[in-house]
């Protein structure tokens, strides 16, 4: 997977949370995951390196990069 065009991608998503470490977006319009082509639920952009995520539920994850930042696409099981 090539670098993701983050600006284009987040233009279609809804910002849900932003803090020092991450930005979290919800996929409310059924955008396809650039890694697996399935619809994803949320996009997490890691703003700091390293970043720790505490997940409250089990998810399938696809990972990529955009502008040198890790991006994680979540797929609810």
Coordinates of N, CA, C and O in Angstrom, one line a residue:
X1 N 0.9 -1.2 0.0 CA 0.0 0.0 0.0 C 0.9 1.2 0.0 O 1.8 1.3 0.8
X2 N 0.6 2.2 -0.9 CA 1.4 3.4 -1.0 C 0.9 4.3 0.2 O -0.1 4.1 0.8
X3 N 1.6 5.4 0.3 CA 1.2 6.4 1.3 C -0.3 6.8 1.0 O -0.7 7.0 -0.2
X4 N -1.0 7.1 2.0 CA -2.4 7.4 1.9 C -2.6 8.9 1.7 O -1.9 9.7 2.4
X5 N -3.5 9.4 0.9 CA -3.8 10.8 0.8 C -4.7 11.2 1.9 O -5.9 11.1 1.8
X6 N -4.1 11.6 3.0 CA -4.9 11.8 4.2 C -5.9 12.9 4.1 O -7.0 12.8 4.6
X7 N -5.5 14.0 3.5 CA -6.4 15.2 3.3 C -7.6 14.8 2.6 O -8.8 15.1 3.0
X8 N -7.5 14.1 1.5 CA -8.6 13.6 0.7 C -9.5 12.7 1.5 O -10.7 12.7 1.5
X9 N -8.9 11.7 2.2 CA -9.6 10.7 3.0 C -10.4 11.4 4.1 O -11.6 11.1 4.3
X10 N -9.8 12.2 4.9 CA -10.5 12.8 6.1 C -11.6 13.8 5.7 O -12.5 14.1 6.5
X11 N -11.5 14.3 4.5 CA -12.6 15.2 4.0 C -13.9 14.5 4.0 O -15.0 15.2 4.1
X12 N -13.9 13.2 3.9 CA -15.2 12.4 3.8 C -15.6 11.9 5.2 O -16.6 11.3 5.3
X13 N -14.7 12.0 6.2 CA -15.0 11.4 7.5 C -15.4 12.5 8.5 O -15.2 13.7 8.3
X14 N -15.9 12.0 9.7 CA -16.3 12.9 10.8 C -15.3 12.8 11.9 O -15.1 11.8 12.5
X15 N -14.7 14.0 12.3 CA -13.8 14.0 13.4 C -14.5 13.7 14.7 O -15.6 14.3 15.0
X16 N -14.0 12.8 15.4 CA -14.7 12.4 16.7 C -13.8 12.8 17.9 O -14.4 13.1 19.0
X17 N -12.5 12.7 17.8 CA -11.7 13.0 19.0 C -10.3 13.5 18.5 O -9.8 13.0 17.5
X18 N -9.8 14.4 19.2 CA -8.4 14.9 19.0 C -7.7 15.2 20.3 O -8.3 15.9 21.1
X19 N -6.6 14.6 20.5 CA -5.8 15.0 21.7 C -4.3 15.1 21.2 O -4.0 15.0 20.0
X20 N -3.4 15.1 22.1 CA -2.0 15.3 21.8 C -1.4 14.1 21.0 O -0.6 14.3 20.2
X21 N -1.9 12.9 21.2 CA -1.4 11.7 20.6 C -2.1 11.3 19.4 O -1.4 10.7 18.5
X22 N -3.4 11.5 19.3 CA -4.1 10.9 18.1 C -5.2 11.9 17.6 O -5.6 12.8 18.3
X23 N -5.7 11.6 16.4 CA -6.9 12.1 15.9 C -7.8 10.9 15.5 O -7.2 10.0 14.8
X24 N -9.0 10.9 15.8 CA -9.9 9.8 15.5 C -11.1 10.3 14.7 O -11.7 11.3 15.0
X25 N -11.3 9.6 13.6 CA -12.4 10.0 12.7 C -13.4 8.8 12.5 O -12.9 7.6 12.5
X26 N -14.7 9.1 12.4 CA -15.7 8.0 12.2 C -16.0 8.0 10.7 O -16.2 9.1 10.1
X27 N -16.1 6.8 10.1 CA -16.5 6.7 8.7 C -18.0 6.6 8.6 O -18.6 5.5 8.8
X28 N -18.7 7.7 8.4 CA -20.1 7.8 8.4 C -20.7 7.7 7.0 O -21.9 7.6 6.8
X29 N -19.8 7.6 6.0 CA -20.3 7.5 4.6 C -19.8 6.3 3.8 O -19.8 6.3 2.6
X30 N -19.4 5.3 4.5 CA -19.0 4.0 3.9 C -17.8 4.1 3.0 O -17.8 3.4 1.9
X31 N -16.8 4.8 3.3 CA -15.6 4.9 2.5 C -14.9 3.5 2.7 O -14.9 2.9 3.7
X32 N -14.2 3.0 1.6 CA -13.5 1.8 1.6 C -12.1 2.0 2.2 O -11.4 3.0 2.0
X33 N -11.7 0.9 2.9 CA -10.3 0.9 3.5 C -9.3 0.8 2.3 O -9.4 -0.1 1.5
X34 N -8.3 1.7 2.3 CA -7.3 1.6 1.2 C -6.4 0.3 1.3 O -5.8 -0.1 0.3
X35 N -6.4 -0.4 2.5 CA -5.6 -1.6 2.6 C -6.4 -2.9 2.1 O -5.8 -3.7 1.4
X36 N -7.7 -3.0 2.5 CA -8.4 -4.2 2.2 C -9.6 -4.0 1.3 O -10.3 -5.0 1.0
X37 N -10.0 -2.8 1.0 CA -11.1 -2.4 0.2 C -12.5 -2.7 0.9 O -13.5 -2.5 0.3
X38 N -12.5 -3.1 2.1 CA -13.8 -3.3 2.9 C -14.1 -2.0 3.6 O -13.2 -1.1 3.8
X39 N -15.4 -1.8 3.9 CA -15.7 -0.5 4.6 C -15.1 -0.6 6.0 O -15.1 -1.6 6.6
X40 N -14.5 0.5 6.4 CA -13.9 0.6 7.8 C -14.8 1.4 8.7 O -15.6 2.2 8.2
X41 N -14.6 1.3 10.0 CA -15.5 2.0 10.9 C -14.8 3.3 11.4 O -15.5 4.3 11.4
X42 N -13.6 3.3 11.8 CA -12.9 4.4 12.3 C -11.5 4.5 11.7 O -10.9 3.5 11.4
X43 N -11.0 5.7 11.6 CA -9.6 6.0 11.2 C -8.9 6.7 12.4 O -9.5 7.6 13.0
X44 N -7.8 6.1 12.8 CA -7.0 6.7 13.9 C -5.7 7.2 13.3 O -5.0 6.4 12.7
X45 N -5.4 8.5 13.4 CA -4.1 9.0 13.0 C -3.2 9.2 14.2 O -3.6 10.0 15.1
X46 N -2.1 8.6 14.2 CA -1.1 8.7 15.3 C -0.3 9.9 15.1 O 0.5 10.0 14.1
X47 N -0.4 10.9 16.0 CA 0.3 12.2 15.9 C 1.7 12.1 16.5 O 2.6 12.9 16.2
X48 N 1.9 11.2 17.5 CA 3.2 11.1 18.2 C 3.7 9.7 17.9 O 3.0 8.8 17.7
X49 N 5.1 9.6 18.0 CA 5.7 8.3 17.8 C 6.6 8.1 19.0 O 7.5 8.9 19.3
X50 N 6.5 7.1 19.8 CA 5.4 6.1 19.7 C 4.1 6.6 20.4 O 4.1 7.5 21.2
X51 N 3.0 5.9 20.0 CA 1.7 6.1 20.6 C 1.1 4.8 21.1 O 1.3 3.8 20.4
X52 N 0.4 4.9 22.2 CA -0.2 3.7 22.7 C -1.7 3.8 22.6 O -2.3 4.9 22.9
X53 N -2.4 2.7 22.2 CA -3.8 2.7 22.1 C -4.4 1.7 23.1 O -3.9 0.6 23.2
X54 N -5.4 2.1 23.8 CA -6.2 1.2 24.7 C -7.5 0.9 24.0 O -8.4 1.8 24.0
X55 N -7.7 -0.3 23.6 CA -8.9 -0.6 22.9 C -9.9 -1.3 23.8 O -9.5 -2.1 24.6
X56 N -11.1 -0.8 23.8 CA -12.2 -1.3 24.7 C -12.9 -2.5 24.1 O -13.7 -3.2 24.8
X57 N -12.7 -2.8 22.8 CA -13.3 -4.0 22.2 C -12.4 -4.6 21.1 O -11.4 -3.9 20.7
X58 N -12.6 -5.8 20.8 CA -11.8 -6.5 19.8 C -12.1 -6.0 18.4 O -13.3 -5.9 18.0
X59 N -11.1 -5.6 17.7 CA -11.2 -5.0 16.3 C -10.2 -5.7 15.4 O -9.2 -6.1 15.8
X60 N -10.6 -5.7 14.1 CA -9.7 -6.0 13.0 C -9.0 -4.7 12.6 O -9.7 -3.7 12.6
X61 N -7.7 -4.7 12.4 CA -7.0 -3.5 12.1 C -6.3 -3.6 10.8 O -5.7 -4.6 10.5
X62 N -6.3 -2.5 10.0 CA -5.4 -2.3 8.8 C -4.6 -1.1 9.1 O -5.0 -0.1 9.7
X63 N -3.3 -1.2 8.8 CA -2.4 -0.1 9.1 C -1.7 0.4 7.8 O -1.4 -0.3 6.9
X64 N -1.5 1.7 7.8 CA -0.8 2.4 6.7 C 0.0 3.6 7.2 O 0.1 3.8 8.4
X65 N 0.4 4.4 6.3 CA 1.1 5.6 6.7 C 0.7 6.8 5.8 O 0.3 6.6 4.6
X66 N 0.7 8.0 6.3 CA 0.4 9.2 5.6 C 1.3 10.3 6.2 O 1.3 10.6 7.4
X67 N 2.0 10.9 5.3 CA 2.9 12.0 5.7 C 3.8 11.6 6.9 O 4.0 12.4 7.8
X68 N 4.3 10.4 6.9 CA 5.2 9.9 8.0 C 4.5 9.6 9.3 O 5.1 9.3 10.3
X69 N 3.2 9.6 9.3 CA 2.4 9.2 10.5 C 1.7 7.9 10.3 O 1.3 7.6 9.2
X70 N 1.6 7.1 11.3 CA 0.9 5.8 11.2 C -0.6 6.1 11.2 O -1.1 7.0 11.9
X71 N -1.3 5.4 10.4 CA -2.8 5.5 10.3 C -3.4 4.1 10.5 O -2.8 3.1 9.9
X72 N -4.4 4.0 11.3 CA -5.0 2.7 11.6 C -6.5 2.8 11.2 O -7.2 3.7 11.6
X73 N -6.9 1.8 10.4 CA -8.3 1.6 10.1 C -8.9 0.5 10.9 O -8.4 -0.6 10.9
X74 N -10.0 0.8 11.6 CA -10.6 -0.2 12.5 C -11.8 -0.8 11.7 O -12.5 -0.1 11.1
X75 N -12.0 -2.1 11.9 CA -13.1 -2.9 11.4 C -13.7 -3.6 12.6 O -13.1 -4.5 13.2
X76 N -14.9 -3.3 12.9 CA -15.6 -4.0 14.0 C -15.9 -5.4 13.7 O -16.3 -5.6 12.5
X77 N -15.7 -6.3 14.6 CA -16.0 -7.7 14.3 C -17.5 -8.0 14.4 O -18.2 -7.4 15.0

